[in-house]
Amino acid sequence: MRLSKYFLPVLKENPSDAAIVSHRLMLRAGMIRQAQSGIYSWLPMGFKVLRKLENIVHDEQIRAGHNPMLMPTMQSADLWRESGRYEDYGQEMLRVSDRHGRDMLFGPTNEELITDIFRNNVKSYKDLPMTLYQIQWKFRDEVRPRFGVMRGREFLMKDGYNFDVDKPSAMHAYNRHMVSYLRTYERMGMKAIPMRADSGPIGGDDTHEFLVLADTGESEVFYDSAILDLHLGDREVDYDNWDECAAIFKEWTTPYARTDETHDAAKFASVPIERQMTSRGIEVGQIFYFGTKYSESMNAKVSTPDDGDVPVHMGSHGIGVSRMIGAIIEASHDDKGIIWPEAVTPFGVGIVNLKQGDEEADAACEALYKSATALGLDPLYDDRNERAGGKFASMDLIGLPWRITVGPRGLKNGVVELTSRKTGVSEEMTPELAIEKLVKIYASV
Ligand code: P5A
């Protein structure tokens, strides 16, 4: 992409209405604009990052054997009356009626709708286990929408639902989601810690939240620092292997890690003192097992050979996809701007032409732009007629992990400069070598 053709309305000044750094930087880097309180338009660069996160989520869900699908945002109130949640959900639910006076709502979550789809289409235990998921916009009329996309009213969620014949099978689905979520967050370049949680309006007894540590997080968290040493890395997981998933679940849930909602001071005290950590965290996902809560009230049953028709055991599992972008920026920025992890960066490399209009510099940039594009590096070429200082400031603000700077002086010696956004370290090298290095770096992401 050429910057001269891209819609990237960067702001020089800090917006006064943004209280935390990720909100400020998303506005300043031209990623989002507020449409109404807690409701945002995603401008091209914000949208590009959102799509990258969605792709990682899809990839890991499909790897775990789950089925992607898409449900509508508008739902019928009648389904929610069946489960009893229409009244319970309270003011967070946005209720509307259509021209025929039928009650509808903008879905805050989809347990009822998916249970309805299930009961109308699946009748036998032979079709189980089954997990269906979607990535779809949700609406929750939050009392205090704040911190930009972090606590929005309209937000993008991956929501998945498992249907199993009995509790052990549903607990395997729970463990499988734990593992696939850990992989998902790691692939996004993030450390998210699973913590025992409260289930709130979704229901059930077994639930874990995933928290990214950040000073601006809304939850207070208590954890054993040993959990920071755990990594899934390249480990190939067989998602059909119950024991393997259970072992990974155990490994990640044994060190103490809880939010203030479930904190147990006595248990925490038994963690060696030097490993007792308290900080704040951003909840980027949550998994639930709630048994037959919805299948009983909504009559979602399957036939079994021994026990006749039984209500299915269910769980639901969510990732805050739009919130995740805020969390990534909270965890990875400096005073100049965002520092994108390579896995989710909107563009692989920025090309800065120090002397737009100089024949040699223009030709070298065009050649770099072409080869970087052809090799899949997805470059953003700053071809505007601007001062070098302004170009650098914009590149630092939008935070691409790598920058190639091209100027007449270097070109005399046949070199350009390759700079890491994270370390600030620059190296001179030929344009070919710079591209070769980047191809290697991105191949390993
Ligand atoms: C699980 C999937 C559920 O709704 N039903 C379907 C279950 N879980 S949850 O914990 O309530 O939400 C899942 C994740 O969505 C993100 N989230 C939000 N993101 C931005 N703004 C909000 N107002 C908001 N509310 C929830 C969180 O990351 C949460 O973990």
CSV table of C-alpha atoms and ligand atoms in Angstrom, one decimal:
chain,number,residue,atom,x,y,z
A,1,MET,CA,0.0,0.0,0.0
A,2,ARG,CA,1.2,3.5,-0.8
A,3,LEU,CA,0.5,6.0,2.0
A,4,SER,CA,-0.5,8.6,-0.5
A,5,LYS,CA,-3.5,6.4,-1.4
A,6,TYR,CA,-4.3,5.1,2.1
A,7,PHE,CA,-6.8,6.5,4.5
A,8,LEU,CA,-4.8,6.9,7.6
A,9,PRO,CA,-6.0,10.0,9.5
A,10,VAL,CA,-3.2,10.3,12.1
A,11,LEU,CA,-3.6,12.8,14.9
A,12,LYS,CA,-0.6,14.8,16.1
A,13,GLU,CA,-2.2,15.8,19.4
A,14,ASN,CA,-3.5,13.5,22.2
A,15,PRO,CA,-7.3,13.3,22.1
A,16,SER,CA,-8.6,14.7,25.4
A,17,ASP,CA,-11.4,12.2,25.8
A,18,ALA,CA,-9.1,9.1,25.9
A,19,ALA,CA,-8.1,8.0,29.4
A,20,ILE,CA,-5.8,5.1,28.6
A,21,VAL,CA,-2.9,4.7,26.3
A,22,SER,CA,-4.4,2.1,23.9
A,23,HIS,CA,-7.5,4.3,23.3
A,24,ARG,CA,-5.3,7.3,22.7
A,25,LEU,CA,-3.0,5.4,20.3
A,26,MET,CA,-5.9,3.8,18.4
A,27,LEU,CA,-7.4,7.2,17.8
A,28,ARG,CA,-4.0,8.9,17.0
A,29,ALA,CA,-2.9,6.1,14.6
A,30,GLY,CA,-6.2,6.5,12.7
A,31,MET,CA,-7.4,3.0,13.5
A,32,ILE,CA,-10.8,3.9,15.0
A,33,ARG,CA,-13.3,6.8,15.3
A,34,GLN,CA,-16.1,6.9,17.8
A,35,ALA,CA,-19.6,6.9,16.3
A,36,GLN,CA,-21.4,7.0,19.6
A,37,SER,CA,-20.5,6.3,23.2
A,38,GLY,CA,-18.9,2.8,23.2
A,39,ILE,CA,-19.5,2.3,19.4
A,40,TYR,CA,-16.7,2.7,16.9
A,41,SER,CA,-16.0,2.7,13.2
A,42,TRP,CA,-13.0,0.7,12.2
A,43,LEU,CA,-10.9,2.7,9.8
A,44,PRO,CA,-8.7,0.8,7.3
A,45,MET,CA,-5.7,0.2,9.5
A,46,GLY,CA,-7.8,-0.8,12.6
A,47,PHE,CA,-9.9,-3.1,10.4
A,48,LYS,CA,-6.8,-4.7,9.0
A,49,VAL,CA,-5.6,-5.6,12.4
A,50,LEU,CA,-9.1,-6.9,13.4
A,51,ARG,CA,-9.1,-9.2,10.4
A,52,LYS,CA,-5.6,-10.5,11.3
A,53,LEU,CA,-6.8,-11.4,14.8
A,54,GLU,CA,-9.9,-13.0,13.3
A,55,ASN,CA,-7.8,-15.1,11.0
A,56,ILE,CA,-5.6,-16.4,13.9
A,57,VAL,CA,-8.8,-17.2,15.9
A,58,HIS,CA,-10.3,-19.1,12.9
A,59,ASP,CA,-7.1,-21.0,12.3
A,60,GLU,CA,-6.8,-22.2,15.8
A,61,GLN,CA,-10.5,-23.0,16.2
A,62,ILE,CA,-10.5,-25.1,13.0
A,63,ARG,CA,-7.3,-26.8,14.2
A,64,ALA,CA,-9.2,-27.8,17.3
A,65,GLY,CA,-11.9,-29.3,15.2
A,66,HIS,CA,-14.6,-26.7,15.7
A,67,ASN,CA,-17.1,-25.6,13.0
A,68,PRO,CA,-17.2,-22.0,11.9
A,69,MET,CA,-20.7,-20.5,11.2
A,70,LEU,CA,-22.5,-17.1,11.4
A,71,MET,CA,-25.6,-16.2,13.3
A,72,PRO,CA,-27.6,-13.0,13.0
A,73,THR,CA,-27.0,-10.1,15.4
A,74,MET,CA,-30.8,-9.6,15.9
A,75,GLN,CA,-32.5,-12.3,17.9
A,76,SER,CA,-36.1,-13.1,18.9
A,77,ALA,CA,-37.0,-12.3,22.5
A,78,ASP,CA,-39.1,-15.5,22.7
A,79,LEU,CA,-36.0,-17.7,22.7
A,80,TRP,CA,-34.7,-15.8,25.7
A,81,ARG,CA,-38.0,-16.1,27.4
A,82,GLU,CA,-37.7,-19.9,27.1
A,83,SER,CA,-34.3,-19.9,29.0
A,84,GLY,CA,-35.6,-17.3,31.5
A,85,ARG,CA,-32.8,-14.9,30.6
A,86,TYR,CA,-35.0,-12.3,28.9
A,87,GLU,CA,-36.0,-10.8,32.2
A,88,ASP,CA,-32.7,-11.7,34.1
A,89,TYR,CA,-30.3,-10.0,31.7
A,90,GLY,CA,-31.5,-6.5,32.7
A,91,GLN,CA,-30.6,-3.2,31.2
A,92,GLU,CA,-27.5,-4.5,29.5
A,93,MET,CA,-29.7,-6.0,26.8
A,94,LEU,CA,-30.7,-3.7,24.0
A,95,ARG,CA,-34.4,-4.4,23.3
A,96,VAL,CA,-36.3,-3.3,20.2
A,97,SER,CA,-39.6,-4.2,18.5
A,98,ASP,CA,-40.2,-4.6,14.8
A,99,ARG,CA,-43.1,-3.1,12.8
A,100,HIS,CA,-45.3,-6.0,13.9
A,101,GLY,CA,-44.7,-5.3,17.5
A,102,ARG,CA,-42.6,-8.4,18.0
A,103,ASP,CA,-39.9,-8.2,20.7
A,104,MET,CA,-36.4,-8.5,19.4
A,105,LEU,CA,-32.9,-7.8,20.8
A,106,PHE,CA,-29.4,-7.2,19.6
A,107,GLY,CA,-27.6,-10.3,20.8
A,108,PRO,CA,-25.2,-9.8,23.8
A,109,THR,CA,-24.3,-13.5,23.5
A,110,ASN,CA,-25.8,-16.5,21.7
A,111,GLU,CA,-26.5,-19.5,24.0
A,112,GLU,CA,-30.3,-19.5,23.2
A,113,LEU,CA,-30.0,-19.1,19.5
A,114,ILE,CA,-27.4,-21.8,19.1
A,115,THR,CA,-29.4,-24.2,21.4
A,116,ASP,CA,-32.5,-23.6,19.2
A,117,ILE,CA,-30.5,-24.4,16.0
A,118,PHE,CA,-29.1,-27.5,17.7
A,119,ARG,CA,-32.5,-28.9,19.0
A,120,ASN,CA,-34.1,-28.4,15.5
A,121,ASN,CA,-31.3,-30.3,13.7
A,122,VAL,CA,-29.6,-32.8,16.0
A,123,LYS,CA,-31.5,-35.7,17.5
A,124,SER,CA,-29.0,-38.5,18.2
A,125,TYR,CA,-25.9,-39.0,20.4
A,126,LYS,CA,-24.2,-40.2,17.2
A,127,ASP,CA,-23.8,-36.6,16.0
A,128,LEU,CA,-21.9,-35.6,19.1
A,129,PRO,CA,-19.6,-34.3,20.2
A,130,MET,CA,-20.1,-31.0,18.3
A,131,THR,CA,-18.7,-27.5,18.7
A,132,LEU,CA,-20.0,-24.6,16.6
A,133,TYR,CA,-18.6,-21.1,16.7
A,134,GLN,CA,-18.8,-17.7,15.1
A,135,ILE,CA,-17.0,-14.3,15.1
A,136,GLN,CA,-19.8,-11.8,15.3
A,137,TRP,CA,-20.7,-8.3,16.7
A,138,LYS,CA,-22.4,-8.2,20.1
A,139,PHE,CA,-24.2,-5.4,21.8
A,140,ARG,CA,-24.2,-4.9,25.6
A,141,ASP,CA,-25.6,-1.6,26.9
A,142,GLU,CA,-22.8,-1.3,29.4
A,143,VAL,CA,-23.4,1.2,32.3
A,144,ARG,CA,-20.0,2.7,31.8
A,145,PRO,CA,-18.6,2.2,28.3
A,146,ARG,CA,-14.9,3.3,28.5
A,147,PHE,CA,-11.4,2.9,27.4
A,148,GLY,CA,-12.3,2.8,23.7
A,149,VAL,CA,-12.7,-0.7,22.3
A,150,MET,CA,-11.8,-2.2,25.7
A,151,ARG,CA,-15.2,-1.8,27.1
A,152,GLY,CA,-17.4,-1.0,24.2
A,153,ARG,CA,-21.2,-1.4,23.8
A,154,GLU,CA,-20.8,-2.9,20.3
A,155,PHE,CA,-17.8,-5.2,20.2
A,156,LEU,CA,-16.5,-8.2,18.2
A,157,MET,CA,-16.5,-11.6,20.0
A,158,LYS,CA,-15.6,-15.1,19.0
A,159,ASP,CA,-18.3,-17.2,20.6
A,160,GLY,CA,-18.2,-21.0,20.6
A,161,TYR,CA,-20.6,-23.5,21.9
A,162,ASN,CA,-20.0,-27.2,22.6
A,163,PHE,CA,-22.6,-29.9,22.7
A,164,ASP,CA,-21.8,-33.2,24.4
A,165,VAL,CA,-23.6,-36.3,25.5
A,166,ASP,CA,-22.4,-36.3,29.1
A,167,LYS,CA,-20.2,-34.3,31.6
A,168,PRO,CA,-16.9,-36.1,30.9
A,169,SER,CA,-17.1,-35.4,27.2
A,170,ALA,CA,-18.1,-31.7,27.9
A,171,MET,CA,-15.1,-31.4,30.3
A,172,HIS,CA,-12.9,-32.5,27.4
A,173,ALA,CA,-14.5,-29.7,25.3
A,174,TYR,CA,-13.7,-27.3,28.2
A,175,ASN,CA,-10.0,-28.5,28.3
A,176,ARG,CA,-9.8,-28.4,24.5
A,177,HIS,CA,-10.9,-24.8,24.5
A,178,MET,CA,-8.4,-23.9,27.2
A,179,VAL,CA,-5.6,-25.3,25.1
A,180,SER,CA,-6.8,-23.7,21.8
A,181,TYR,CA,-7.2,-20.4,23.6
A,182,LEU,CA,-3.7,-20.6,25.0
A,183,ARG,CA,-2.4,-21.3,21.5
A,184,THR,CA,-4.4,-18.4,20.0
A,185,TYR,CA,-3.1,-15.8,22.5
A,186,GLU,CA,0.5,-17.0,22.1
A,187,ARG,CA,0.2,-16.7,18.3
A,188,MET,CA,-1.0,-13.1,18.8
A,189,GLY,CA,2.3,-12.5,20.6
A,190,MET,CA,0.5,-12.3,23.9
A,191,LYS,CA,0.7,-13.9,27.3
A,192,ALA,CA,-2.8,-14.5,28.7
A,193,ILE,CA,-3.1,-16.2,32.1
A,194,PRO,CA,-6.0,-18.5,32.8
A,195,MET,CA,-7.7,-17.7,36.1
A,196,ARG,CA,-10.6,-19.3,37.9
A,197,ALA,CA,-13.5,-16.9,37.6
A,198,ASP,CA,-17.2,-16.2,38.4
A,199,SER,CA,-19.7,-17.2,35.8
A,200,GLY,CA,-22.1,-14.1,36.0
A,201,PRO,CA,-25.1,-14.1,33.6
A,202,ILE,CA,-23.8,-17.0,31.5
A,203,GLY,CA,-24.1,-19.5,34.4
A,204,GLY,CA,-22.4,-22.7,35.5
A,205,ASP,CA,-19.8,-23.6,38.1
A,206,ASP,CA,-16.7,-24.2,35.9
A,207,THR,CA,-15.3,-21.1,34.3
A,208,HIS,CA,-11.9,-19.6,33.6
A,209,GLU,CA,-11.0,-16.1,32.4
A,210,PHE,CA,-7.9,-15.3,30.4
A,211,LEU,CA,-6.1,-12.2,31.5
A,212,VAL,CA,-3.4,-10.1,29.9
A,213,LEU,CA,-1.4,-8.3,32.5
A,214,ALA,CA,-1.5,-4.5,32.2
A,215,ASP,CA,-1.6,-1.6,34.7
A,216,THR,CA,-4.8,-0.3,33.1
A,217,GLY,CA,-6.7,-3.6,33.4
A,218,GLU,CA,-10.1,-3.5,35.0
A,219,SER,CA,-9.5,-6.6,37.2
A,220,GLU,CA,-7.1,-7.0,40.2
A,221,VAL,CA,-5.2,-10.2,39.8
A,222,PHE,CA,-3.2,-12.4,42.1
A,223,TYR,CA,-0.9,-15.1,40.7
A,224,ASP,CA,2.1,-17.3,41.2
A,225,SER,CA,4.9,-16.0,38.9
A,226,ALA,CA,5.7,-19.6,38.0
A,227,ILE,CA,2.9,-19.4,35.5
A,228,LEU,CA,4.8,-16.8,33.4
A,229,ASP,CA,7.3,-19.5,32.6
A,230,LEU,CA,4.8,-21.7,30.8
A,231,HIS,CA,4.7,-21.7,27.0
A,232,LEU,CA,3.0,-24.0,24.6
A,233,GLY,CA,5.5,-23.0,21.9
A,234,ASP,CA,5.5,-25.4,18.8
A,235,ARG,CA,4.0,-28.2,20.8
A,236,GLU,CA,1.7,-30.2,18.4
A,237,VAL,CA,-1.5,-31.0,20.3
A,238,ASP,CA,-3.8,-33.9,19.5
A,239,TYR,CA,-7.2,-32.3,20.3
A,240,ASP,CA,-8.9,-35.6,20.2
A,241,ASN,CA,-6.7,-36.9,23.0
A,242,TRP,CA,-8.5,-36.4,26.3
A,243,ASP,CA,-5.5,-37.1,28.5
A,244,GLU,CA,-3.2,-34.8,26.6
A,245,CYS,CA,-5.7,-31.9,26.8
A,246,ALA,CA,-6.4,-32.6,30.4
A,247,ALA,CA,-2.6,-32.6,31.2
A,248,ILE,CA,-2.1,-29.2,29.5
A,249,PHE,CA,-5.1,-27.9,31.4
A,250,LYS,CA,-3.7,-29.1,34.7
A,251,GLU,CA,-0.2,-27.7,33.9
A,252,TRP,CA,-1.7,-24.2,33.3
A,253,THR,CA,-4.2,-24.2,36.1
A,254,THR,CA,-2.0,-25.6,38.9
A,255,PRO,CA,0.0,-22.4,39.7
A,256,TYR,CA,-2.3,-20.0,41.7
A,257,ALA,CA,-4.0,-17.4,39.5
A,258,ARG,CA,-7.2,-15.7,40.4
A,259,THR,CA,-9.0,-12.4,40.0
A,260,ASP,CA,-10.3,-10.4,42.9
A,261,GLU,CA,-13.7,-12.1,42.4
A,262,THR,CA,-12.4,-15.5,43.4
A,263,HIS,CA,-9.2,-14.6,45.3
A,264,ASP,CA,-8.5,-16.9,48.2
A,265,ALA,CA,-6.0,-15.2,50.5
A,266,ALA,CA,-5.2,-18.3,52.5
A,267,LYS,CA,-4.3,-20.3,49.4
A,268,PHE,CA,-2.3,-17.4,47.9
A,269,ALA,CA,-0.3,-17.3,51.2
A,270,SER,CA,1.0,-20.8,50.5
A,271,VAL,CA,2.7,-19.7,47.3
A,272,PRO,CA,6.4,-19.0,48.0
A,273,ILE,CA,6.5,-15.3,49.0
A,274,GLU,CA,9.0,-14.3,46.3
A,275,ARG,CA,6.5,-15.7,43.7
A,276,GLN,CA,3.4,-14.0,45.0
A,277,MET,CA,2.4,-11.3,42.4
A,278,THR,CA,-0.4,-8.8,42.5
A,279,SER,CA,-1.2,-6.6,39.5
A,280,ARG,CA,-4.0,-5.7,37.1
A,281,GLY,CA,-5.3,-7.6,34.1
A,282,ILE,CA,-7.5,-7.2,31.0
A,283,GLU,CA,-9.9,-10.1,30.5
A,284,VAL,CA,-9.5,-11.2,26.8
A,285,GLY,CA,-11.5,-14.4,27.0
A,286,GLN,CA,-13.6,-16.7,29.1
A,287,ILE,CA,-14.7,-20.3,29.0
A,288,PHE,CA,-17.7,-21.9,30.7
A,289,TYR,CA,-19.1,-25.3,31.4
A,290,PHE,CA,-22.8,-24.9,32.4
A,291,GLY,CA,-24.1,-28.5,31.9
A,292,THR,CA,-27.7,-28.7,31.1
A,293,LYS,CA,-28.8,-25.2,32.0
A,294,TYR,CA,-30.0,-24.3,28.5
A,295,SER,CA,-30.7,-27.7,27.1
A,296,GLU,CA,-33.2,-28.5,29.9
A,297,SER,CA,-35.0,-25.2,29.8
A,298,MET,CA,-35.1,-25.3,26.0
A,299,ASN,CA,-35.5,-29.0,25.6
A,300,ALA,CA,-32.4,-29.8,23.6
A,301,LYS,CA,-32.1,-33.6,23.8
A,302,VAL,CA,-30.4,-36.4,22.0
A,303,SER,CA,-31.4,-40.1,22.0
A,304,THR,CA,-28.9,-42.5,23.6
A,305,PRO,CA,-28.8,-46.3,23.4
A,306,ASP,CA,-28.9,-46.8,27.2
A,307,ASP,CA,-30.7,-43.8,28.8
A,308,GLY,CA,-33.3,-42.7,26.3
A,309,ASP,CA,-33.5,-39.0,25.5
A,310,VAL,CA,-31.1,-36.9,27.6
A,311,PRO,CA,-30.5,-33.2,27.7
A,312,VAL,CA,-27.1,-32.3,26.2
A,313,HIS,CA,-24.2,-31.0,28.2
A,314,MET,CA,-23.0,-27.6,27.0
A,315,GLY,CA,-20.4,-25.0,27.5
A,316,SER,CA,-19.7,-21.6,25.8
A,317,HIS,CA,-16.4,-20.0,25.1
A,318,GLY,CA,-15.6,-16.4,24.2
A,319,ILE,CA,-12.7,-14.3,23.0
A,320,GLY,CA,-12.9,-10.5,23.0
A,321,VAL,CA,-11.5,-10.0,19.5
A,322,SER,CA,-11.9,-6.2,19.4
A,323,ARG,CA,-10.9,-5.8,23.0
A,324,MET,CA,-7.7,-7.9,22.3
A,325,ILE,CA,-6.4,-5.0,20.1
A,326,GLY,CA,-6.6,-2.7,23.0
A,327,ALA,CA,-4.9,-5.3,25.2
A,328,ILE,CA,-2.1,-5.8,22.7
A,329,ILE,CA,-1.4,-2.1,22.5
A,330,GLU,CA,-1.5,-1.7,26.3
A,331,ALA,CA,1.2,-4.5,26.5
A,332,SER,CA,3.3,-3.2,23.6
A,333,HIS,CA,3.9,0.5,23.1
A,334,ASP,CA,6.3,3.3,24.1
A,335,ASP,CA,6.0,7.0,24.2
A,336,LYS,CA,6.3,7.3,20.5
A,337,GLY,CA,3.4,5.0,19.7
A,338,ILE,CA,2.4,1.4,19.1
A,339,ILE,CA,4.9,-1.5,18.7
A,340,TRP,CA,3.0,-4.3,16.9
A,341,PRO,CA,4.0,-7.9,17.4
A,342,GLU,CA,4.9,-9.3,14.0
A,343,ALA,CA,2.0,-11.8,14.1
A,344,VAL,CA,-0.6,-9.1,14.0
A,345,THR,CA,1.0,-6.0,12.5
A,346,PRO,CA,-1.2,-4.2,9.9
A,347,PHE,CA,1.8,-4.1,7.5
A,348,GLY,CA,5.0,-6.1,7.6
A,349,VAL,CA,7.4,-3.2,6.9
A,350,GLY,CA,7.3,0.6,6.4
A,351,ILE,CA,9.3,2.1,3.5
A,352,VAL,CA,10.3,5.7,4.1
A,353,ASN,CA,11.6,7.7,1.2
A,354,LEU,CA,13.7,10.5,2.7
A,355,LYS,CA,13.7,12.5,-0.5
A,356,GLN,CA,10.6,12.1,-2.5
A,357,GLY,CA,11.1,13.4,-6.0
A,358,ASP,CA,14.8,12.4,-6.1
A,359,GLU,CA,15.1,10.2,-9.1
A,360,GLU,CA,17.4,7.6,-7.5
A,361,ALA,CA,15.6,7.5,-4.2
A,362,ASP,CA,12.2,7.1,-5.9
A,363,ALA,CA,13.5,4.3,-8.2
A,364,ALA,CA,15.1,2.5,-5.2
A,365,CYS,CA,11.8,2.8,-3.2
A,366,GLU,CA,9.7,1.6,-6.1
A,367,ALA,CA,12.0,-1.5,-6.6
A,368,LEU,CA,11.9,-2.2,-2.8
A,369,TYR,CA,8.1,-1.8,-2.7
A,370,LYS,CA,7.7,-4.2,-5.7
A,371,SER,CA,9.9,-6.9,-4.3
A,372,ALA,CA,8.5,-6.6,-0.8
A,373,THR,CA,5.0,-6.9,-2.1
A,374,ALA,CA,5.9,-9.9,-4.4
A,375,LEU,CA,7.4,-11.7,-1.4
A,376,GLY,CA,4.3,-11.2,0.8
A,377,LEU,CA,5.8,-8.7,3.2
A,378,ASP,CA,2.8,-6.4,2.7
A,379,PRO,CA,4.8,-3.1,2.8
A,380,LEU,CA,3.4,0.4,3.6
A,381,TYR,CA,5.4,2.9,1.4
A,382,ASP,CA,5.4,6.4,2.7
A,383,ASP,CA,5.6,8.2,-0.7
A,384,ARG,CA,4.3,11.5,0.5
A,385,ASN,CA,6.1,14.7,-0.1
A,386,GLU,CA,6.8,15.4,3.6
A,387,ARG,CA,9.7,16.1,5.8
A,388,ALA,CA,11.7,13.1,7.0
A,389,GLY,CA,10.9,14.0,10.7
A,390,GLY,CA,7.2,13.8,10.0
A,391,LYS,CA,7.5,10.5,8.2
A,392,PHE,CA,9.4,9.0,11.0
A,393,ALA,CA,7.0,10.2,13.6
A,394,SER,CA,4.0,8.7,11.7
A,395,MET,CA,5.8,5.4,11.3
A,396,ASP,CA,6.7,5.3,15.0
A,397,LEU,CA,3.1,6.1,15.9
A,398,ILE,CA,1.6,3.4,13.8
A,399,GLY,CA,4.2,1.0,15.1
A,400,LEU,CA,5.1,-1.3,12.2
A,401,PRO,CA,7.8,-3.7,13.6
A,402,TRP,CA,10.3,-2.9,10.8
A,403,ARG,CA,11.2,0.2,8.8
A,404,ILE,CA,13.4,0.5,5.7
A,405,THR,CA,14.7,4.1,5.2
A,406,VAL,CA,15.9,5.0,1.8
A,407,GLY,CA,17.9,8.2,1.1
A,408,PRO,CA,20.3,9.6,-1.5
A,409,ARG,CA,23.3,9.5,0.8
A,410,GLY,CA,23.0,5.7,1.6
A,411,LEU,CA,22.1,4.9,-2.0
A,412,LYS,CA,25.5,6.3,-3.1
A,413,ASN,CA,27.0,3.4,-1.2
A,414,GLY,CA,24.3,1.0,-2.3
A,415,VAL,CA,22.7,0.7,1.1
A,416,VAL,CA,19.4,1.4,2.9
A,417,GLU,CA,18.7,1.3,6.6
A,418,LEU,CA,16.7,-1.4,8.4
A,419,THR,CA,15.3,-0.3,11.8
A,420,SER,CA,13.6,-2.3,14.4
A,421,ARG,CA,10.7,-0.4,16.0
A,422,LYS,CA,11.1,-2.4,19.2
A,423,THR,CA,14.8,-1.9,19.9
A,424,GLY,CA,15.3,1.2,17.8
A,425,VAL,CA,18.5,-0.4,16.4
A,426,SER,CA,19.3,0.4,12.8
A,427,GLU,CA,21.6,-1.4,10.4
A,428,GLU,CA,22.8,-0.5,7.0
A,429,MET,CA,22.7,-3.1,4.3
A,430,THR,CA,21.8,-3.6,0.6
A,431,PRO,CA,18.1,-3.4,-0.2
A,432,GLU,CA,18.2,-7.1,-1.3
A,433,LEU,CA,19.7,-8.1,2.1
A,434,ALA,CA,17.1,-6.1,4.0
A,435,ILE,CA,14.3,-7.9,2.2
A,436,GLU,CA,15.9,-11.3,2.7
A,437,LYS,CA,16.2,-10.6,6.4
A,438,LEU,CA,12.5,-9.6,6.7
A,439,VAL,CA,11.4,-12.7,4.7
A,440,LYS,CA,13.2,-14.9,7.2
A,441,ILE,CA,11.8,-13.0,10.2
A,442,TYR,CA,8.2,-13.3,9.0
A,443,ALA,CA,8.6,-16.9,7.9
A,444,SER,CA,9.3,-17.8,11.6
A,445,VAL,CA,6.3,-15.9,13.0
B,1,P5A,C1,-18.9,-17.1,26.1
B,1,P5A,C2,-19.1,-17.0,24.6
B,1,P5A,C3,-19.7,-14.9,27.0
B,1,P5A,O1,-20.5,-14.1,26.6
B,1,P5A,N1,-21.1,-16.5,25.8
B,1,P5A,C4,-20.6,-16.8,24.5
B,1,P5A,C5,-20.0,-16.4,26.8
B,1,P5A,N2,-18.6,-14.7,27.8
B,1,P5A,S1,-18.2,-13.2,28.2
B,1,P5A,O2,-17.1,-13.5,29.1
B,1,P5A,O3,-19.2,-12.5,28.7
B,1,P5A,O4,-17.6,-12.5,27.0
B,1,P5A,C6,-16.5,-13.1,26.2
B,1,P5A,C7,-15.4,-12.0,26.0
B,1,P5A,O5,-15.9,-10.9,25.3
B,1,P5A,C8,-15.2,-9.8,25.7
B,1,P5A,N3,-16.1,-8.7,26.2
B,1,P5A,C9,-16.0,-7.4,25.7
B,1,P5A,N4,-15.2,-6.8,24.9
B,1,P5A,C10,-15.4,-5.5,24.7
B,1,P5A,N5,-16.4,-4.7,25.2
B,1,P5A,C11,-17.2,-5.3,26.1
B,1,P5A,N6,-18.2,-4.6,26.6
B,1,P5A,C12,-17.1,-6.7,26.4
B,1,P5A,N7,-17.8,-7.6,27.2
B,1,P5A,C13,-17.2,-8.8,27.0
B,1,P5A,C14,-14.3,-10.1,26.9
B,1,P5A,O6,-13.0,-10.4,26.4
B,1,P5A,C15,-14.9,-11.4,27.3
B,1,P5A,O7,-13.9,-12.3,27.9
